[in-house]
Amino acid sequence: MGEQLPVVSLFSGAGGLDLAVERADAEPLVGADPGSGLLRVSVATDYNEPALATLKANFDSTATLTGDIRTTPTEQILATAGLRPEEPVLVVGGPPCTPFSKSGFWLEQKRESRDPNASLLDEYVRVVRESRPEAFVLENVQGLTYKTHKAQFERLLKGLGELGYNPQWKVLLAADYGVPQLRRRVFVVGRRDGKKFEFPEPTHSGWSERDRTIDTTKIPHVTAAQAFADLPRLVRASTEEIVDGQYGELAAEVPPGQNYLWHTERYGGRNHFEWRSRYWTFLLRLDPNRPSTTLQAQPGPWVGPFHWENVKTANGDQRVRRLRVNEMLRLMSFPDDFKIDGTRADVQRQLGNAVPLELGKAVVRALMDQLGYLSPSHTAREVIFA
């Protein structure tokens, strides 16, 4: 292995995009190929120490820097990595998406795009301006592109454009790149030389909530059942996995792929809820024959997706169960041996905020191809879970 190319990671979280960076030249096989080590995350930054603890457990050679990016000088970030301006090949990162997420629209300040955390986009621009990487990759929730946040998004693009990076953006569906999850993320990518970045073509195809057209020349979307196929089957569920309480019985009666709407007058359930009175994810269950819906970072007690199979309580009652850690790793296309400490809720919070590995790999690999560090010889192959 030759000299590794240095990368600066901002808002690193549990390290989803960092993992994609370090495995960018790996074949598109989930957990099976770590790549040759072309890129190395030299420094990872975040204000959340538990997330950086996860990153440290999985990235032995990465220096970490804990703190608020708004009070962390770029010079300190580079010094922690042992780098000077223009030496990073990439700056990557996803500023916290809460200000732009649909799940926060119940707050007036978020609907009106007045969340103070939105300024973190400006901090990303600041680090790019002062570190001058060869290229950058920024990702965020699709909501950043909505009209509600037009001013912030345009300011971001303008700021990066004024630096000469010619930023290009696109909303990508993770399932189109081999991830067993219907998760949409926006990526903004730019090059210091000003050349236009071309986003990678999808390798997989299948129907989603917006597109019922299937490209039969591509690999079918990976389903949840395929993702879980070789995982161990546990007879008993832990207490924290069981969905019980007020809606426990109703949830257990919802068929795979359905949600609370099953219990309205239009479907075959109990006619307990009004039509469209809840979020789509309320009592939502996985369809084993389709990719999962988006894995939520901080779901309420009745928010899915839940597993399609029921489990029995100590009293013999049928109940829905929440997804297990190994299942969530599969839905994010993370390797099975990825280490995350904490409770099941801690794991879901970190994974739900992360970039799915195969989606991140596709973008970073395309960028490295176009920068001339890789030959464009990576072809789509059936995703193998190992």
Short mmCIF file of C-alpha atoms in Angstrom, two decimals:
data_model
loop_
_atom_site.label_atom_id
_atom_site.label_comp_id
_atom_site.label_asym_id
_atom_site.label_seq_id
_atom_site.Cartn_x
_atom_site.Cartn_y
_atom_site.Cartn_z
CA MET A 1 0.00 0.00 0.00
CA GLY A 2 1.33 3.42 -0.98
CA GLU A 3 1.04 6.66 0.90
CA GLN A 4 -2.52 7.27 2.07
CA LEU A 5 -4.30 10.45 1.04
CA PRO A 6 -5.39 12.60 4.01
CA VAL A 7 -9.03 13.52 4.65
CA VAL A 8 -10.55 15.96 7.14
CA SER A 9 -13.92 14.88 8.54
CA LEU A 10 -16.33 17.42 10.05
CA PHE A 11 -19.51 16.59 12.01
CA SER A 12 -18.26 13.01 11.93
CA GLY A 13 -20.82 11.36 14.19
CA ALA A 14 -20.42 7.60 14.31
CA GLY A 15 -18.32 7.69 11.15
CA GLY A 16 -20.60 6.59 8.30
CA LEU A 17 -19.08 8.94 5.76
CA ASP A 18 -15.62 8.32 7.23
CA LEU A 19 -16.11 4.59 6.67
CA ALA A 20 -17.16 5.31 3.09
CA VAL A 21 -14.00 7.39 2.62
CA GLU A 22 -11.67 4.68 3.87
CA ARG A 23 -13.46 2.00 1.82
CA ALA A 24 -14.02 4.13 -1.27
CA ASP A 25 -12.05 1.84 -3.55
CA ALA A 26 -13.59 -1.34 -2.12
CA GLU A 27 -15.91 -3.47 -4.19
CA PRO A 28 -19.60 -2.84 -3.49
CA LEU A 29 -19.89 -5.77 -1.10
CA VAL A 30 -21.32 -5.03 2.32
CA GLY A 31 -18.80 -5.80 5.04
CA ALA A 32 -16.67 -8.00 2.82
CA ASP A 33 -14.04 -5.71 1.30
CA PRO A 34 -12.23 -2.99 3.29
CA GLY A 35 -10.47 -1.65 0.19
CA SER A 36 -6.80 -0.89 -0.25
CA GLY A 37 -6.62 2.09 2.08
CA LEU A 38 -6.25 4.77 -0.60
CA LEU A 39 -7.77 7.41 1.68
CA ARG A 40 -7.31 7.90 5.41
CA VAL A 41 -9.37 10.07 7.72
CA SER A 42 -6.60 12.07 9.41
CA VAL A 43 -8.88 13.93 11.81
CA ALA A 44 -12.53 13.56 12.78
CA THR A 45 -14.43 16.27 14.60
CA ASP A 46 -17.73 16.34 16.47
CA TYR A 47 -19.28 17.94 19.56
CA ASN A 48 -20.74 14.59 20.70
CA GLU A 49 -18.23 12.54 22.66
CA PRO A 50 -20.21 9.23 22.55
CA ALA A 51 -20.25 9.43 18.76
CA LEU A 52 -16.51 10.04 18.66
CA ALA A 53 -16.05 7.11 21.05
CA THR A 54 -17.72 4.95 18.40
CA LEU A 55 -15.46 6.43 15.76
CA LYS A 56 -12.35 5.78 17.84
CA ALA A 57 -13.38 2.15 18.32
CA ASN A 58 -13.52 1.63 14.56
CA PHE A 59 -10.77 3.93 13.24
CA ASP A 60 -7.50 3.20 15.01
CA SER A 61 -5.37 5.74 13.18
CA THR A 62 -7.75 8.70 13.17
CA ALA A 63 -7.12 11.64 15.49
CA THR A 64 -10.30 13.06 17.01
CA LEU A 65 -11.23 16.54 18.13
CA THR A 66 -14.24 17.12 20.37
CA GLY A 67 -15.84 20.53 20.47
CA ASP A 68 -18.24 23.03 18.94
CA ILE A 69 -17.15 23.69 15.35
CA ARG A 70 -18.19 27.32 15.78
CA THR A 71 -15.41 27.84 18.29
CA THR A 72 -12.87 25.45 16.78
CA PRO A 73 -10.35 27.19 14.49
CA THR A 74 -9.54 25.53 11.19
CA GLU A 75 -5.88 25.84 12.14
CA GLN A 76 -6.54 23.61 15.16
CA ILE A 77 -8.35 21.03 13.03
CA LEU A 78 -5.46 20.87 10.57
CA ALA A 79 -2.84 20.80 13.32
CA THR A 80 -4.58 17.85 14.98
CA ALA A 81 -4.25 16.00 11.68
CA GLY A 82 -0.67 17.15 11.13
CA LEU A 83 -1.71 18.99 7.97
CA ARG A 84 -1.35 22.42 6.40
CA PRO A 85 -3.73 24.25 4.05
CA GLU A 86 -4.07 22.59 0.61
CA GLU A 87 -2.75 19.28 1.94
CA PRO A 88 -6.13 17.58 2.61
CA VAL A 89 -7.34 15.75 -0.46
CA LEU A 90 -10.91 15.88 0.84
CA VAL A 91 -13.02 17.65 3.43
CA VAL A 92 -16.16 15.62 4.13
CA GLY A 93 -19.03 15.88 6.54
CA GLY A 94 -22.72 16.29 7.22
CA PRO A 95 -23.73 19.25 9.41
CA PRO A 96 -26.46 18.18 11.86
CA CYS A 97 -29.65 17.81 9.90
CA THR A 98 -32.17 18.72 12.60
CA PRO A 99 -32.85 22.23 11.24
CA PHE A 100 -33.76 20.80 7.83
CA SER A 101 -35.50 17.55 8.77
CA LYS A 102 -39.23 17.10 8.20
CA SER A 103 -39.45 15.59 11.68
CA GLY A 104 -38.74 19.03 13.13
CA PHE A 105 -41.42 20.92 11.21
CA TRP A 106 -43.74 20.93 14.22
CA LEU A 107 -41.46 23.61 15.66
CA GLU A 108 -42.25 27.06 14.26
CA GLN A 109 -38.61 28.15 14.17
CA LYS A 110 -37.74 25.12 12.04
CA ARG A 111 -40.69 25.60 9.68
CA GLU A 112 -39.51 29.16 9.16
CA SER A 113 -35.87 28.04 8.93
CA ARG A 114 -34.77 30.07 11.96
CA ASP A 115 -32.93 27.27 13.74
CA PRO A 116 -29.56 28.61 14.99
CA ASN A 117 -27.86 25.33 14.11
CA ALA A 118 -28.40 26.15 10.43
CA SER A 119 -25.29 28.33 10.77
CA LEU A 120 -23.25 25.13 10.87
CA LEU A 121 -23.41 25.13 7.08
CA ASP A 122 -21.44 28.37 7.17
CA GLU A 123 -18.85 26.73 9.40
CA TYR A 124 -18.42 23.98 6.82
CA VAL A 125 -17.77 26.63 4.16
CA ARG A 126 -15.32 28.33 6.49
CA VAL A 127 -13.24 25.17 6.94
CA VAL A 128 -13.22 24.53 3.18
CA ARG A 129 -12.14 28.13 2.57
CA GLU A 130 -9.30 27.99 5.09
CA SER A 131 -8.08 24.43 4.49
CA ARG A 132 -8.36 24.49 0.66
CA PRO A 133 -8.84 20.74 0.05
CA GLU A 134 -8.64 19.30 -3.44
CA ALA A 135 -12.36 18.52 -3.17
CA PHE A 136 -15.18 18.33 -0.66
CA VAL A 137 -18.25 16.17 -0.02
CA LEU A 138 -21.14 17.50 2.06
CA GLU A 139 -24.27 15.47 2.77
CA ASN A 140 -27.53 16.28 4.49
CA VAL A 141 -31.21 15.40 4.61
CA GLN A 142 -33.28 16.07 1.52
CA GLY A 143 -35.18 18.73 3.47
CA LEU A 144 -32.24 21.10 3.02
CA THR A 145 -33.32 21.46 -0.63
CA TYR A 146 -36.93 22.41 0.20
CA LYS A 147 -38.26 25.91 -0.46
CA THR A 148 -38.48 26.47 3.30
CA HIS A 149 -34.67 26.42 3.49
CA LYS A 150 -33.96 28.05 0.13
CA ALA A 151 -32.02 30.95 1.64
CA GLN A 152 -29.69 28.66 3.63
CA PHE A 153 -29.12 26.28 0.74
CA GLU A 154 -28.43 29.05 -1.75
CA ARG A 155 -26.05 30.73 0.70
CA LEU A 156 -24.20 27.42 1.06
CA LEU A 157 -23.86 26.96 -2.70
CA LYS A 158 -22.89 30.61 -3.20
CA GLY A 159 -20.24 30.44 -0.50
CA LEU A 160 -18.67 27.30 -1.94
CA GLY A 161 -18.96 28.63 -5.48
CA GLU A 162 -17.13 31.84 -4.57
CA LEU A 163 -14.21 29.68 -3.48
CA GLY A 164 -13.96 28.31 -7.03
CA TYR A 165 -15.22 24.80 -6.23
CA ASN A 166 -18.18 24.82 -8.67
CA PRO A 167 -20.46 22.89 -6.27
CA GLN A 168 -22.85 20.32 -7.73
CA TRP A 169 -25.73 18.83 -5.78
CA LYS A 170 -28.15 15.96 -6.14
CA VAL A 171 -30.62 14.03 -3.99
CA LEU A 172 -29.74 10.33 -4.07
CA LEU A 173 -31.81 7.34 -2.99
CA ALA A 174 -29.70 4.93 -0.95
CA ALA A 175 -31.54 1.87 -2.29
CA ASP A 176 -30.37 2.78 -5.80
CA TYR A 177 -26.80 2.06 -4.68
CA GLY A 178 -27.32 -1.29 -2.97
CA VAL A 179 -28.44 -0.11 0.48
CA PRO A 180 -31.51 -2.00 1.75
CA GLN A 181 -33.16 1.27 2.78
CA LEU A 182 -35.33 3.85 1.01
CA ARG A 183 -33.37 6.78 2.40
CA ARG A 184 -32.89 10.03 0.47
CA ARG A 185 -29.92 12.29 1.14
CA VAL A 186 -28.63 15.36 -0.64
CA PHE A 187 -24.94 15.45 -1.55
CA VAL A 188 -23.03 18.60 -2.48
CA VAL A 189 -19.66 17.97 -4.12
CA GLY A 190 -17.06 20.37 -5.47
CA ARG A 191 -13.52 20.39 -6.84
CA ARG A 192 -10.83 23.00 -6.23
CA ASP A 193 -9.95 23.04 -9.93
CA GLY A 194 -13.53 24.06 -10.72
CA LYS A 195 -14.29 21.07 -12.92
CA LYS A 196 -17.86 19.83 -12.72
CA PHE A 197 -18.44 16.72 -10.63
CA GLU A 198 -20.60 14.04 -12.22
CA PHE A 199 -22.70 12.01 -9.80
CA PRO A 200 -22.52 8.22 -10.05
CA GLU A 201 -25.24 6.38 -11.94
CA PRO A 202 -27.49 4.14 -9.85
CA THR A 203 -26.54 0.48 -9.82
CA HIS A 204 -29.89 -0.80 -8.51
CA SER A 205 -33.53 -0.13 -9.30
CA GLY A 206 -36.94 -0.73 -7.79
CA TRP A 207 -40.13 1.11 -6.95
CA SER A 208 -40.31 3.67 -4.19
CA GLU A 209 -42.98 6.01 -2.87
CA ARG A 210 -42.22 8.43 -5.71
CA ASP A 211 -41.12 6.26 -8.61
CA ARG A 212 -42.89 3.13 -9.79
CA THR A 213 -40.70 2.79 -12.89
CA ILE A 214 -38.17 -0.03 -12.62
CA ASP A 215 -35.02 -0.20 -14.77
CA THR A 216 -34.71 -3.89 -15.54
CA THR A 217 -31.12 -3.44 -16.73
CA LYS A 218 -30.05 -2.72 -13.16
CA ILE A 219 -29.78 -4.93 -10.09
CA PRO A 220 -33.06 -5.11 -8.11
CA HIS A 221 -33.22 -3.19 -4.86
CA VAL A 222 -31.94 -5.18 -1.90
CA THR A 223 -34.86 -6.17 0.33
CA ALA A 224 -34.99 -6.25 4.11
CA ALA A 225 -35.38 -10.05 4.03
CA GLN A 226 -32.26 -10.37 1.88
CA ALA A 227 -30.37 -8.10 4.26
CA PHE A 228 -31.36 -10.17 7.30
CA ALA A 229 -31.20 -13.60 5.62
CA ASP A 230 -28.17 -15.07 7.40
CA LEU A 231 -28.51 -13.32 10.75
CA PRO A 232 -29.07 -15.53 13.81
CA ARG A 233 -32.69 -16.06 14.81
CA LEU A 234 -33.27 -15.40 18.49
CA VAL A 235 -36.22 -17.12 20.13
CA ARG A 236 -36.74 -14.50 22.82
CA ALA A 237 -36.80 -10.73 22.49
CA SER A 238 -35.30 -8.47 25.13
CA THR A 239 -37.60 -6.18 27.10
CA GLU A 240 -36.36 -3.06 25.31
CA GLU A 241 -37.14 -4.63 21.93
CA ILE A 242 -40.82 -5.33 22.66
CA VAL A 243 -43.37 -2.70 21.61
CA ASP A 244 -46.00 -2.83 24.33
CA GLY A 245 -48.24 -0.43 26.20
CA GLN A 246 -51.03 1.75 24.81
CA TYR A 247 -50.76 0.63 21.19
CA GLY A 248 -48.97 -2.68 21.68
CA GLU A 249 -51.92 -4.86 20.68
CA LEU A 250 -52.83 -2.68 17.70
CA ALA A 251 -49.24 -2.66 16.44
CA ALA A 252 -49.05 -6.45 16.57
CA GLU A 253 -52.07 -6.69 14.26
CA VAL A 254 -50.60 -4.44 11.55
CA PRO A 255 -49.50 -6.58 8.55
CA PRO A 256 -45.97 -6.33 7.10
CA GLY A 257 -45.49 -3.17 5.07
CA GLN A 258 -48.48 -1.43 6.63
CA ASN A 259 -48.79 1.24 9.33
CA TYR A 260 -51.46 2.74 11.59
CA LEU A 261 -53.70 3.25 8.52
CA TRP A 262 -54.49 -0.46 8.80
CA HIS A 263 -56.61 0.51 11.78
CA THR A 264 -58.74 3.08 9.93
CA GLU A 265 -62.11 2.65 8.25
CA ARG A 266 -60.46 2.16 4.85
CA TYR A 267 -58.53 -1.00 5.79
CA GLY A 268 -59.11 -4.26 7.58
CA GLY A 269 -58.12 -3.37 11.12
CA ARG A 270 -60.09 -1.98 14.06
CA ASN A 271 -61.01 1.50 12.76
CA HIS A 272 -59.18 3.02 15.72
CA PHE A 273 -57.51 6.02 14.01
CA GLU A 274 -58.68 8.81 11.75
CA TRP A 275 -57.37 8.73 8.17
CA ARG A 276 -54.00 10.47 7.86
CA SER A 277 -54.05 11.61 11.47
CA ARG A 278 -50.50 10.43 12.24
CA TYR A 279 -47.06 10.43 10.66
CA TRP A 280 -46.50 7.69 8.10
CA THR A 281 -43.99 5.96 10.38
CA PHE A 282 -46.52 5.50 13.20
CA LEU A 283 -46.86 1.71 13.83
CA LEU A 284 -45.00 1.12 10.56
CA ARG A 285 -43.73 -2.41 9.92
CA LEU A 286 -41.08 -3.57 7.49
CA ASP A 287 -42.11 -5.29 4.29
CA PRO A 288 -39.65 -8.20 3.95
CA ASN A 289 -39.90 -8.00 0.16
CA ARG A 290 -38.84 -4.36 -0.10
CA PRO A 291 -36.04 -2.17 1.25
CA SER A 292 -36.66 -0.67 4.66
CA THR A 293 -38.05 2.80 5.06
CA THR A 294 -35.67 5.36 6.59
CA LEU A 295 -34.17 4.29 9.88
CA GLN A 296 -35.16 7.01 12.36
CA ALA A 297 -32.51 8.44 14.68
CA GLN A 298 -34.77 9.38 17.58
CA PRO A 299 -38.11 7.65 17.13
CA GLY A 300 -40.96 7.82 19.59
CA PRO A 301 -42.14 4.59 21.21
CA TRP A 302 -44.63 3.87 18.42
CA VAL A 303 -42.50 4.95 15.47
CA GLY A 304 -41.15 2.28 13.12
CA PRO A 305 -40.02 0.66 11.08
CA PHE A 306 -40.56 -2.40 13.27
CA HIS A 307 -39.78 -5.98 12.28
CA TRP A 308 -42.41 -7.82 10.25
CA GLU A 309 -42.44 -10.76 12.67
CA ASN A 310 -44.16 -10.73 16.05
CA VAL A 311 -42.68 -12.05 19.28
CA LYS A 312 -44.35 -13.35 22.42
CA THR A 313 -44.23 -11.59 25.76
CA ALA A 314 -43.76 -13.43 29.05
CA ASN A 315 -47.57 -13.56 29.24
CA GLY A 316 -47.81 -15.17 25.80
CA ASP A 317 -49.16 -12.04 24.07
CA GLN A 318 -48.17 -11.28 20.47
CA ARG A 319 -46.21 -8.06 20.14
CA VAL A 320 -44.16 -6.20 17.55
CA ARG A 321 -40.43 -5.95 18.17
CA ARG A 322 -37.98 -3.21 17.42
CA LEU A 323 -35.01 -3.84 15.17
CA ARG A 324 -31.88 -5.34 16.68
CA VAL A 325 -28.43 -3.81 16.39
CA ASN A 326 -27.21 -6.33 13.82
CA GLU A 327 -30.32 -5.66 11.72
CA MET A 328 -29.83 -1.90 11.86
CA LEU A 329 -26.21 -2.32 10.79
CA ARG A 330 -27.41 -4.32 7.77
CA LEU A 331 -30.00 -1.70 6.84
CA MET A 332 -27.22 0.92 6.87
CA SER A 333 -24.95 -1.44 4.86
CA PHE A 334 -22.38 -1.22 7.64
CA PRO A 335 -20.04 -4.15 8.30
CA ASP A 336 -21.29 -6.63 10.88
CA ASP A 337 -18.26 -6.04 13.11
CA PHE A 338 -18.79 -2.26 13.36
CA LYS A 339 -18.62 -1.39 17.06
CA ILE A 340 -21.12 0.93 18.78
CA ASP A 341 -21.34 1.12 22.55
CA GLY A 342 -24.41 2.06 24.53
CA THR A 343 -28.03 1.03 24.70
CA ARG A 344 -30.07 -0.06 21.73
CA ALA A 345 -31.50 3.48 21.60
CA ASP A 346 -27.95 4.93 21.58
CA VAL A 347 -27.06 2.68 18.65
CA GLN A 348 -30.16 3.67 16.70
CA ARG A 349 -29.53 7.36 17.30
CA GLN A 350 -26.00 7.10 15.93
CA LEU A 351 -26.88 4.89 12.97
CA GLY A 352 -29.99 6.89 12.14
CA ASN A 353 -27.83 10.01 11.82
CA ALA A 354 -25.15 8.29 9.74
CA VAL A 355 -24.58 8.02 6.00
CA PRO A 356 -25.29 4.52 4.64
CA LEU A 357 -21.94 3.03 3.76
CA GLU A 358 -22.65 1.92 0.20
CA LEU A 359 -24.24 5.26 -0.69
CA GLY A 360 -21.25 7.17 0.65
CA LYS A 361 -18.84 4.82 -1.10
CA ALA A 362 -20.54 5.39 -4.46
CA VAL A 363 -20.16 9.18 -4.19
CA VAL A 364 -16.60 9.21 -2.86
CA ARG A 365 -15.48 6.55 -5.35
CA ALA A 366 -16.90 8.58 -8.26
CA LEU A 367 -15.08 11.66 -6.99
CA MET A 368 -11.77 9.83 -6.67
CA ASP A 369 -12.24 8.40 -10.15
CA GLN A 370 -12.78 11.88 -11.58
CA LEU A 371 -9.84 13.32 -9.67
CA GLY A 372 -7.64 10.66 -11.26
CA TYR A 373 -6.80 8.66 -8.14
CA LEU A 374 -8.78 5.60 -9.25
CA SER A 375 -9.42 3.96 -12.58
CA PRO A 376 -13.16 3.84 -13.35
CA SER A 377 -13.19 0.06 -13.36
CA HIS A 378 -15.60 -0.56 -10.47
CA THR A 379 -18.68 -2.25 -11.83
CA ALA A 380 -21.92 -2.99 -10.04
CA ARG A 381 -22.20 -6.41 -8.51
CA GLU A 382 -24.88 -8.16 -6.49
CA VAL A 383 -24.69 -6.99 -2.90
CA ILE A 384 -23.57 -9.81 -0.61
CA PHE A 385 -24.19 -9.56 3.13
CA ALA A 386 -21.39 -11.16 5.08
#
